[in-house]
Amino acid sequence: MPTVLLPASAAAFAPRSPPNVVLNSKVEPWLTQTLKRINRIKRPLNSVPQHFRCLTETLSGPNAIWTLCSIMLPKAPDSELRKDENPLVEALFNYQLIHVEAYVVHVDMVSQNEVAFKLTPETIESLVDYHKDIFSVDTAANTWNWSEKEPQLKKLQEEFVQAANRFVYRTAATALEGLEEDGAGELLSGRSEEVKNAIMGLFVPLLPPPPRVDVVRPTPLLPNSSGTENWWQPTVPQPHPAPVDAWKVVPSSPSTTSSGDSHSNMWANLGLNDLQVESPSPPMVYSQPYSSPPYSSPQYSSPSYSAPQYYSAPMTTSPFPSMMTSSMFSACGPSASLGGFGFDRYPDYTPQYGTIV
């Protein structure tokens, strides 16, 4: 969209001057009919310069004031308004009608095909007085007090004065069809409602600062945590205990070694398939490693014992061999059966921990 340049008379606080009129090489028929209708003296309108001269003189007259819209506003703040049962009485005594008037500062029928209006000084003064005496009082009464309230209210009034002086309403050039005698006119086709909404948009409410909110820290997830700043860190896994060498584990029961030595020949000759004993295994017993320097291999009394590679639970000793006599061992061979041991009389030998299967 091309940039639209307005004349200097459209700037804020600029005095009124003749409008800037730009016509096309061919004048629109509706503009010719409008100029013929409003002229008391018949003037020739046969060329573009004649239309330009007639339109410029008409819009530059002192009476060429347009009524853009009319706004009904309160006469006093809400606390001073009259209360009455009859709404007509309240409307007559409590409200006033402000006519928003403006004059033409720019007419472009070539590029933008638009017309621009600027508010009159009288309209600007009426709006500024209403904003200062009524609107600001109601706004201050409807907001809570804080230290910077009065400076903010004065700043709001100054900004409204600037906005009212800069206000320029731009619409289609066909709005000139509402032109009347002496250059005055009114907006047609519902454009007055657009101006009313634009004017009321200049009344910006006073916005107080947001209330102070105390920051509440969340409760730590773990009861033993000192703060919430480390709750997202992962837990360091505990290292597993280092494996203990088998030769550093010393059995705590001397009876295990002695039992293994005394009955080593018998267990070597007896097959696992011949006898199965169910006995609760004693718990594994561990001891602290030696503090002395490590040695090459452990020394045991039995020459046939070899050092184990991994530590395990002590061997379970069955109570049955303790009840056997030496004559039984001499009579038994490698293929001894249950009957050869005399276990056919098992009721006489009641097991203490195991059960014969």
mmCIF file of C-alpha atoms in Angstrom:
data_model
loop_
_atom_site.group_PDB
_atom_site.id
_atom_site.type_symbol
_atom_site.label_atom_id
_atom_site.label_comp_id
_atom_site.label_asym_id
_atom_site.label_seq_id
_atom_site.Cartn_x
_atom_site.Cartn_y
_atom_site.Cartn_z
ATOM 1 C CA MET A 1 0.000 0.000 0.000
ATOM 2 C CA PRO A 2 1.515 3.358 -1.010
ATOM 3 C CA THR A 3 2.278 5.925 1.649
ATOM 4 C CA VAL A 4 -0.384 8.622 1.954
ATOM 5 C CA LEU A 5 0.954 12.122 2.566
ATOM 6 C CA LEU A 6 -1.410 14.639 4.157
ATOM 7 C CA PRO A 7 -0.936 18.399 3.885
ATOM 8 C CA ALA A 8 0.586 20.455 6.676
ATOM 9 C CA SER A 9 -2.851 21.698 7.703
ATOM 10 C CA ALA A 10 -3.689 18.164 8.870
ATOM 11 C CA ALA A 11 -0.903 18.165 11.494
ATOM 12 C CA ALA A 12 -1.636 18.604 15.193
ATOM 13 C CA PHE A 13 -2.228 22.210 16.359
ATOM 14 C CA ALA A 14 -1.946 23.406 12.762
ATOM 15 C CA PRO A 15 -4.202 26.328 11.753
ATOM 16 C CA ARG A 16 -6.845 25.899 9.157
ATOM 17 C CA SER A 17 -5.920 26.521 5.530
ATOM 18 C CA PRO A 18 -7.512 25.808 2.120
ATOM 19 C CA PRO A 19 -7.776 22.064 1.440
ATOM 20 C CA ASN A 20 -5.451 20.203 -0.856
ATOM 21 C CA VAL A 21 -7.561 19.038 -3.828
ATOM 22 C CA VAL A 22 -6.309 16.556 -6.432
ATOM 23 C CA LEU A 23 -8.674 15.665 -9.282
ATOM 24 C CA ASN A 24 -8.343 13.086 -12.005
ATOM 25 C CA SER A 25 -8.087 13.924 -15.677
ATOM 26 C CA LYS A 26 -11.729 12.937 -15.984
ATOM 27 C CA VAL A 27 -14.176 14.251 -13.406
ATOM 28 C CA GLU A 28 -16.724 11.881 -11.958
ATOM 29 C CA PRO A 29 -20.333 12.613 -12.923
ATOM 30 C CA TRP A 30 -21.582 12.543 -9.288
ATOM 31 C CA LEU A 31 -19.115 15.322 -8.377
ATOM 32 C CA THR A 32 -20.367 17.526 -11.201
ATOM 33 C CA GLN A 33 -23.986 17.057 -10.120
ATOM 34 C CA THR A 34 -23.111 17.807 -6.466
ATOM 35 C CA LEU A 35 -21.330 21.069 -7.337
ATOM 36 C CA LYS A 36 -24.227 22.219 -9.549
ATOM 37 C CA ARG A 37 -26.687 21.449 -6.740
ATOM 38 C CA ILE A 38 -24.979 23.523 -4.040
ATOM 39 C CA ASN A 39 -23.987 26.572 -6.136
ATOM 40 C CA ARG A 40 -26.435 29.479 -5.917
ATOM 41 C CA ILE A 41 -24.768 31.163 -8.832
ATOM 42 C CA LYS A 42 -24.597 29.038 -11.899
ATOM 43 C CA ARG A 43 -20.989 28.471 -12.802
ATOM 44 C CA PRO A 44 -19.636 26.660 -15.848
ATOM 45 C CA LEU A 45 -18.299 23.181 -15.025
ATOM 46 C CA ASN A 46 -17.014 22.006 -18.375
ATOM 47 C CA SER A 47 -13.355 21.226 -17.553
ATOM 48 C CA VAL A 48 -11.212 19.829 -14.758
ATOM 49 C CA PRO A 49 -9.787 23.261 -13.757
ATOM 50 C CA GLN A 50 -13.321 24.628 -13.374
ATOM 51 C CA HIS A 51 -14.239 21.739 -11.076
ATOM 52 C CA PHE A 52 -11.031 22.234 -9.125
ATOM 53 C CA ARG A 53 -11.653 25.964 -8.613
ATOM 54 C CA CYS A 54 -15.280 25.501 -7.627
ATOM 55 C CA LEU A 55 -14.578 22.685 -5.147
ATOM 56 C CA THR A 56 -11.629 24.463 -3.528
ATOM 57 C CA GLU A 57 -13.552 27.713 -2.992
ATOM 58 C CA THR A 58 -16.547 25.859 -1.581
ATOM 59 C CA LEU A 59 -14.542 23.840 0.973
ATOM 60 C CA SER A 60 -12.410 26.823 2.011
ATOM 61 C CA GLY A 61 -15.288 29.013 3.187
ATOM 62 C CA PRO A 62 -15.712 29.819 6.891
ATOM 63 C CA ASN A 63 -19.057 28.012 6.972
ATOM 64 C CA ALA A 64 -17.714 24.854 5.353
ATOM 65 C CA ILE A 65 -18.021 22.857 8.594
ATOM 66 C CA TRP A 66 -19.123 19.250 8.499
ATOM 67 C CA THR A 67 -20.976 17.463 11.271
ATOM 68 C CA LEU A 68 -19.365 14.076 11.485
ATOM 69 C CA CYS A 69 -21.493 12.714 14.334
ATOM 70 C CA SER A 70 -23.195 13.575 17.633
ATOM 71 C CA ILE A 71 -22.236 12.000 20.971
ATOM 72 C CA MET A 72 -24.302 12.064 24.172
ATOM 73 C CA LEU A 73 -22.067 12.386 27.232
ATOM 74 C CA PRO A 74 -22.703 12.959 30.968
ATOM 75 C CA LYS A 75 -22.703 16.521 32.257
ATOM 76 C CA ALA A 76 -21.098 15.665 35.589
ATOM 77 C CA PRO A 77 -19.310 12.780 37.294
ATOM 78 C CA ASP A 78 -21.353 9.799 38.407
ATOM 79 C CA SER A 79 -21.378 10.936 42.047
ATOM 80 C CA GLU A 80 -23.035 14.267 41.083
ATOM 81 C CA LEU A 81 -25.659 13.010 38.656
ATOM 82 C CA ARG A 82 -29.301 13.594 39.532
ATOM 83 C CA LYS A 83 -31.346 10.576 40.533
ATOM 84 C CA ASP A 84 -34.970 10.515 39.461
ATOM 85 C CA GLU A 85 -37.642 7.911 38.926
ATOM 86 C CA ASN A 86 -38.417 9.313 35.507
ATOM 87 C CA PRO A 87 -35.646 8.316 33.053
ATOM 88 C CA LEU A 88 -36.564 11.242 30.791
ATOM 89 C CA VAL A 89 -35.801 13.710 33.594
ATOM 90 C CA GLU A 90 -32.469 12.042 34.232
ATOM 91 C CA ALA A 91 -31.585 12.235 30.532
ATOM 92 C CA LEU A 92 -32.452 15.951 30.362
ATOM 93 C CA PHE A 93 -30.540 16.975 33.465
ATOM 94 C CA ASN A 94 -27.614 14.566 33.392
ATOM 95 C CA TYR A 95 -26.565 14.310 29.742
ATOM 96 C CA GLN A 96 -25.409 16.663 27.025
ATOM 97 C CA LEU A 97 -25.081 16.310 23.273
ATOM 98 C CA ILE A 98 -21.718 17.154 21.730
ATOM 99 C CA HIS A 99 -21.625 17.617 17.958
ATOM 100 C CA VAL A 100 -18.335 16.474 16.483
ATOM 101 C CA GLU A 101 -17.536 18.996 13.751
ATOM 102 C CA ALA A 102 -14.660 19.000 11.274
ATOM 103 C CA TYR A 103 -13.468 20.611 8.064
ATOM 104 C CA VAL A 104 -11.951 19.139 4.900
ATOM 105 C CA VAL A 105 -8.164 19.229 4.661
ATOM 106 C CA HIS A 106 -7.476 16.814 1.799
ATOM 107 C CA VAL A 107 -9.284 15.500 -1.296
ATOM 108 C CA ASP A 108 -7.581 12.874 -3.447
ATOM 109 C CA MET A 109 -9.402 11.406 -6.429
ATOM 110 C CA VAL A 110 -6.345 10.009 -8.198
ATOM 111 C CA SER A 111 -4.437 7.505 -6.049
ATOM 112 C CA GLN A 112 -6.419 6.899 -2.870
ATOM 113 C CA ASN A 113 -9.827 8.290 -3.885
ATOM 114 C CA GLU A 114 -10.459 9.599 -0.368
ATOM 115 C CA VAL A 115 -11.262 12.694 1.635
ATOM 116 C CA ALA A 116 -9.786 13.662 5.027
ATOM 117 C CA PHE A 117 -11.458 15.646 7.839
ATOM 118 C CA LYS A 118 -9.849 17.406 10.803
ATOM 119 C CA LEU A 119 -11.671 18.342 14.019
ATOM 120 C CA THR A 120 -12.458 21.979 14.641
ATOM 121 C CA PRO A 121 -10.851 23.774 17.624
ATOM 122 C CA GLU A 122 -14.271 24.097 19.295
ATOM 123 C CA THR A 123 -14.876 20.355 19.107
ATOM 124 C CA ILE A 124 -11.400 19.627 20.426
ATOM 125 C CA GLU A 125 -11.956 21.969 23.366
ATOM 126 C CA SER A 126 -15.295 20.364 24.247
ATOM 127 C CA LEU A 127 -13.789 16.880 24.214
ATOM 128 C CA VAL A 128 -10.784 17.945 26.292
ATOM 129 C CA ASP A 129 -13.016 19.594 28.920
ATOM 130 C CA TYR A 130 -15.180 16.500 29.194
ATOM 131 C CA HIS A 131 -12.105 14.278 29.556
ATOM 132 C CA LYS A 132 -10.589 16.462 32.278
ATOM 133 C CA ASP A 133 -13.658 17.341 34.373
ATOM 134 C CA ILE A 134 -15.805 14.212 34.070
ATOM 135 C CA PHE A 135 -14.048 11.244 32.533
ATOM 136 C CA SER A 136 -10.866 11.585 34.597
ATOM 137 C CA VAL A 137 -12.844 12.001 37.841
ATOM 138 C CA ASP A 138 -14.876 8.865 37.196
ATOM 139 C CA THR A 139 -11.782 6.923 36.194
ATOM 140 C CA ALA A 140 -9.924 7.978 39.345
ATOM 141 C CA ALA A 141 -12.890 7.025 41.519
ATOM 142 C CA ASN A 142 -13.136 3.573 39.974
ATOM 143 C CA THR A 143 -9.465 2.655 40.499
ATOM 144 C CA TRP A 144 -7.614 1.975 43.740
ATOM 145 C CA ASN A 145 -5.027 4.413 45.045
ATOM 146 C CA TRP A 146 -1.280 3.992 44.567
ATOM 147 C CA SER A 147 1.702 6.306 44.841
ATOM 148 C CA GLU A 148 1.882 7.204 41.127
ATOM 149 C CA LYS A 149 -1.834 7.655 40.543
ATOM 150 C CA GLU A 150 -1.917 11.461 40.202
ATOM 151 C CA PRO A 151 1.068 11.661 37.804
ATOM 152 C CA GLN A 152 -0.440 8.915 35.689
ATOM 153 C CA LEU A 153 -3.760 10.758 35.572
ATOM 154 C CA LYS A 154 -2.116 13.975 34.385
ATOM 155 C CA LYS A 155 -0.162 12.056 31.789
ATOM 156 C CA LEU A 156 -3.384 10.478 30.574
ATOM 157 C CA GLN A 157 -4.951 13.921 30.114
ATOM 158 C CA GLU A 158 -1.960 15.217 28.178
ATOM 159 C CA GLU A 159 -2.032 12.206 25.885
ATOM 160 C CA PHE A 160 -5.718 12.798 25.179
ATOM 161 C CA VAL A 161 -5.050 16.409 24.183
ATOM 162 C CA GLN A 162 -2.405 15.243 21.728
ATOM 163 C CA ALA A 163 -4.659 12.513 20.329
ATOM 164 C CA ALA A 164 -7.600 14.877 19.818
ATOM 165 C CA ASN A 165 -5.457 17.370 17.924
ATOM 166 C CA ARG A 166 -3.946 14.650 15.736
ATOM 167 C CA PHE A 167 -7.283 13.035 14.957
ATOM 168 C CA VAL A 168 -8.000 12.891 11.204
ATOM 169 C CA TYR A 169 -10.920 10.954 9.798
ATOM 170 C CA ARG A 170 -10.364 9.535 6.329
ATOM 171 C CA THR A 171 -13.079 7.992 4.225
ATOM 172 C CA ALA A 172 -14.033 7.447 0.603
ATOM 173 C CA ALA A 173 -14.288 10.485 -1.676
ATOM 174 C CA THR A 174 -17.931 9.688 -2.324
ATOM 175 C CA ALA A 175 -18.618 11.209 1.107
ATOM 176 C CA LEU A 176 -18.627 14.569 -0.672
ATOM 177 C CA GLU A 177 -22.073 13.682 -1.940
ATOM 178 C CA GLY A 178 -23.331 14.988 1.425
ATOM 179 C CA LEU A 179 -22.016 18.436 0.586
ATOM 180 C CA GLU A 180 -24.507 21.270 1.144
ATOM 181 C CA GLU A 181 -24.594 24.992 0.564
ATOM 182 C CA ASP A 182 -21.666 27.088 1.821
ATOM 183 C CA GLY A 183 -19.502 23.964 1.961
ATOM 184 C CA ALA A 184 -21.152 22.393 5.018
ATOM 185 C CA GLY A 185 -22.269 18.798 5.000
ATOM 186 C CA GLU A 186 -22.963 15.567 6.865
ATOM 187 C CA LEU A 187 -21.659 12.059 6.478
ATOM 188 C CA LEU A 188 -23.917 9.548 4.773
ATOM 189 C CA SER A 189 -24.114 5.760 4.480
ATOM 190 C CA GLY A 190 -23.489 5.039 8.178
ATOM 191 C CA ARG A 191 -20.109 6.756 8.340
ATOM 192 C CA SER A 192 -21.186 8.708 11.417
ATOM 193 C CA GLU A 193 -21.079 5.529 13.482
ATOM 194 C CA GLU A 194 -17.487 4.961 12.404
ATOM 195 C CA VAL A 195 -16.524 8.440 13.577
ATOM 196 C CA LYS A 196 -18.315 7.936 16.902
ATOM 197 C CA ASN A 197 -16.440 4.705 17.588
ATOM 198 C CA ALA A 198 -13.148 6.342 16.649
ATOM 199 C CA ILE A 199 -13.782 9.318 18.961
ATOM 200 C CA MET A 200 -14.759 7.120 21.905
ATOM 201 C CA GLY A 201 -11.618 5.077 21.317
ATOM 202 C CA LEU A 202 -9.577 8.130 22.312
ATOM 203 C CA PHE A 203 -10.848 7.861 25.915
ATOM 204 C CA VAL A 204 -8.318 5.417 27.294
ATOM 205 C CA PRO A 205 -9.019 4.209 30.864
ATOM 206 C CA LEU A 206 -6.518 4.650 33.643
ATOM 207 C CA LEU A 207 -4.715 1.356 34.137
ATOM 208 C CA PRO A 208 -3.311 0.829 37.652
ATOM 209 C CA PRO A 209 -0.202 -1.292 38.111
ATOM 210 C CA PRO A 210 -0.831 -4.981 38.702
ATOM 211 C CA PRO A 211 -1.121 -5.985 42.354
ATOM 212 C CA ARG A 212 1.921 -7.402 44.018
ATOM 213 C CA VAL A 213 1.896 -11.171 44.262
ATOM 214 C CA ASP A 214 4.103 -12.981 46.742
ATOM 215 C CA VAL A 215 5.985 -15.845 45.220
ATOM 216 C CA VAL A 216 5.338 -19.076 47.115
ATOM 217 C CA ARG A 217 8.051 -21.639 46.751
ATOM 218 C CA PRO A 218 6.818 -25.170 46.164
ATOM 219 C CA THR A 219 7.235 -27.823 48.839
ATOM 220 C CA PRO A 220 10.306 -30.006 48.269
ATOM 221 C CA LEU A 221 9.526 -33.422 46.869
ATOM 222 C CA LEU A 222 11.754 -35.296 49.334
ATOM 223 C CA PRO A 223 11.469 -34.629 53.079
ATOM 224 C CA ASN A 224 15.238 -34.755 53.586
ATOM 225 C CA SER A 225 16.024 -32.328 50.759
ATOM 226 C CA SER A 226 17.492 -29.000 51.791
ATOM 227 C CA GLY A 227 15.938 -26.944 48.989
ATOM 228 C CA THR A 228 14.106 -27.021 45.705
ATOM 229 C CA GLU A 229 17.053 -26.100 43.582
ATOM 230 C CA ASN A 230 18.492 -29.636 43.367
ATOM 231 C CA TRP A 231 15.314 -31.706 43.230
ATOM 232 C CA TRP A 232 15.705 -32.422 39.503
ATOM 233 C CA GLN A 233 19.242 -33.839 39.790
ATOM 234 C CA PRO A 234 19.358 -37.620 39.333
ATOM 235 C CA THR A 235 20.239 -39.805 42.285
ATOM 236 C CA VAL A 236 23.791 -41.131 42.182
ATOM 237 C CA PRO A 237 23.624 -44.935 42.249
ATOM 238 C CA GLN A 238 25.448 -46.596 45.127
ATOM 239 C CA PRO A 239 28.451 -48.635 43.990
ATOM 240 C CA HIS A 240 28.261 -52.391 44.467
ATOM 241 C CA PRO A 241 30.704 -53.911 46.957
ATOM 242 C CA ALA A 242 33.883 -55.144 45.380
ATOM 243 C CA PRO A 243 34.084 -58.919 44.955
ATOM 244 C CA VAL A 244 36.122 -60.675 47.606
ATOM 245 C CA ASP A 245 38.743 -63.192 46.559
ATOM 246 C CA ALA A 246 37.945 -66.768 47.407
ATOM 247 C CA TRP A 247 41.187 -67.310 49.265
ATOM 248 C CA LYS A 248 40.337 -64.427 51.594
ATOM 249 C CA VAL A 249 37.203 -66.163 52.889
ATOM 250 C CA VAL A 250 37.975 -68.278 55.928
ATOM 251 C CA PRO A 251 35.353 -70.742 57.167
ATOM 252 C CA SER A 252 34.248 -69.982 60.705
ATOM 253 C CA SER A 253 33.277 -73.554 61.633
ATOM 254 C CA PRO A 254 36.196 -75.954 62.147
ATOM 255 C CA SER A 255 33.810 -78.874 62.134
ATOM 256 C CA THR A 256 33.264 -78.491 58.403
ATOM 257 C CA THR A 257 36.904 -79.149 57.643
ATOM 258 C CA SER A 258 37.202 -82.035 60.039
ATOM 259 C CA SER A 259 34.060 -83.650 58.732
ATOM 260 C CA GLY A 260 35.294 -83.314 55.187
ATOM 261 C CA ASP A 261 38.632 -84.907 56.097
ATOM 262 C CA SER A 262 37.198 -87.849 58.019
ATOM 263 C CA HIS A 263 34.639 -88.824 55.459
ATOM 264 C CA SER A 264 36.404 -87.817 52.270
ATOM 265 C CA ASN A 265 36.888 -91.440 51.189
ATOM 266 C CA MET A 266 33.293 -92.343 51.796
ATOM 267 C CA TRP A 267 31.873 -89.406 49.821
ATOM 268 C CA ALA A 268 34.264 -90.027 46.983
ATOM 269 C CA ASN A 269 32.973 -93.594 46.602
ATOM 270 C CA LEU A 270 29.322 -92.784 47.040
ATOM 271 C CA GLY A 271 27.506 -91.584 43.915
ATOM 272 C CA LEU A 272 25.104 -88.677 43.903
ATOM 273 C CA ASN A 273 22.380 -90.759 42.317
ATOM 274 C CA ASP A 274 22.465 -93.295 45.145
ATOM 275 C CA LEU A 275 21.559 -90.945 47.938
ATOM 276 C CA GLN A 276 19.800 -87.607 47.982
ATOM 277 C CA VAL A 277 19.487 -85.763 51.249
ATOM 278 C CA GLU A 278 17.394 -82.676 51.781
ATOM 279 C CA SER A 279 18.850 -80.565 54.529
ATOM 280 C CA PRO A 280 18.622 -76.876 55.223
ATOM 281 C CA SER A 281 21.822 -75.218 54.192
ATOM 282 C CA PRO A 282 23.482 -73.071 56.826
ATOM 283 C CA PRO A 283 23.922 -69.444 55.935
ATOM 284 C CA MET A 284 27.077 -68.337 54.235
ATOM 285 C CA VAL A 285 29.580 -66.848 56.585
ATOM 286 C CA TYR A 286 31.950 -64.161 55.477
ATOM 287 C CA SER A 287 34.888 -62.743 57.307
ATOM 288 C CA GLN A 288 36.869 -59.568 56.927
ATOM 289 C CA PRO A 289 39.849 -59.782 54.565
ATOM 290 C CA TYR A 290 43.322 -60.094 56.026
ATOM 291 C CA SER A 291 45.284 -56.929 56.548
ATOM 292 C CA SER A 292 48.567 -58.704 55.938
ATOM 293 C CA PRO A 293 50.080 -58.791 52.439
ATOM 294 C CA PRO A 294 48.515 -61.346 50.093
ATOM 295 C CA TYR A 295 50.101 -64.748 49.770
ATOM 296 C CA SER A 296 50.283 -67.188 46.924
ATOM 297 C CA SER A 297 48.035 -70.050 48.022
ATOM 298 C CA PRO A 298 46.342 -71.095 51.270
ATOM 299 C CA GLN A 299 47.777 -73.934 53.357
ATOM 300 C CA TYR A 300 45.417 -76.698 54.471
ATOM 301 C CA SER A 301 45.985 -79.909 56.340
ATOM 302 C CA SER A 302 44.553 -82.061 53.597
ATOM 303 C CA PRO A 303 46.944 -82.526 50.658
ATOM 304 C CA SER A 304 44.134 -83.393 48.230
ATOM 305 C CA TYR A 305 42.302 -80.117 48.778
ATOM 306 C CA SER A 306 42.717 -77.518 46.071
ATOM 307 C CA ALA A 307 42.063 -73.808 46.457
ATOM 308 C CA PRO A 308 38.618 -72.885 45.099
ATOM 309 C CA GLN A 309 38.324 -70.285 42.398
ATOM 310 C CA TYR A 310 35.107 -68.722 43.766
ATOM 311 C CA TYR A 311 33.698 -68.622 47.258
ATOM 312 C CA SER A 312 30.537 -70.604 47.943
ATOM 313 C CA ALA A 313 28.494 -71.930 50.830
ATOM 314 C CA PRO A 314 30.139 -74.595 53.055
ATOM 315 C CA MET A 315 29.331 -78.212 52.186
ATOM 316 C CA THR A 316 26.362 -79.669 53.983
ATOM 317 C CA THR A 317 27.176 -82.693 56.058
ATOM 318 C CA SER A 318 24.539 -85.337 56.498
ATOM 319 C CA PRO A 319 24.163 -86.900 59.957
ATOM 320 C CA PHE A 320 23.867 -90.449 58.598
ATOM 321 C CA PRO A 321 27.563 -91.244 58.123
ATOM 322 C CA SER A 322 28.173 -90.608 61.816
ATOM 323 C CA MET A 323 25.947 -93.564 62.660
ATOM 324 C CA MET A 324 27.822 -96.008 60.399
ATOM 325 C CA THR A 325 30.426 -98.372 61.798
ATOM 326 C CA SER A 326 33.795 -99.220 60.341
ATOM 327 C CA SER A 327 32.559 -102.669 59.363
ATOM 328 C CA MET A 328 30.018 -101.133 57.059
ATOM 329 C CA PHE A 329 32.695 -99.152 55.239
ATOM 330 C CA SER A 330 34.831 -102.250 54.748
ATOM 331 C CA ALA A 331 31.920 -104.201 53.398
ATOM 332 C CA CYS A 332 30.834 -101.534 50.968
ATOM 333 C CA GLY A 333 32.243 -101.170 47.560
ATOM 334 C CA PRO A 334 31.993 -98.444 44.913
ATOM 335 C CA SER A 335 28.613 -99.734 43.822
ATOM 336 C CA ALA A 336 27.031 -99.833 47.237
ATOM 337 C CA SER A 337 23.314 -99.615 47.387
ATOM 338 C CA LEU A 338 20.950 -98.611 50.114
ATOM 339 C CA GLY A 339 20.492 -102.200 51.198
ATOM 340 C CA GLY A 340 24.224 -102.765 51.613
ATOM 341 C CA PHE A 341 24.458 -100.053 54.268
ATOM 342 C CA GLY A 342 21.756 -101.663 56.302
ATOM 343 C CA PHE A 343 19.286 -98.930 55.437
ATOM 344 C CA ASP A 344 16.592 -101.520 55.039
ATOM 345 C CA ARG A 345 16.082 -101.012 58.721
ATOM 346 C CA TYR A 346 15.480 -97.285 58.305
ATOM 347 C CA PRO A 347 12.818 -97.151 61.065
ATOM 348 C CA ASP A 348 15.646 -97.805 63.547
ATOM 349 C CA TYR A 349 17.591 -94.856 62.143
ATOM 350 C CA THR A 350 15.262 -91.915 62.337
ATOM 351 C CA PRO A 351 16.808 -88.973 60.434
ATOM 352 C CA GLN A 352 17.235 -85.717 62.289
ATOM 353 C CA TYR A 353 17.286 -83.302 59.385
ATOM 354 C CA GLY A 354 17.145 -85.194 56.110
ATOM 355 C CA THR A 355 14.654 -87.549 54.579
ATOM 356 C CA ILE A 356 15.548 -90.543 52.432
ATOM 357 C CA VAL A 357 13.901 -90.375 49.031
#
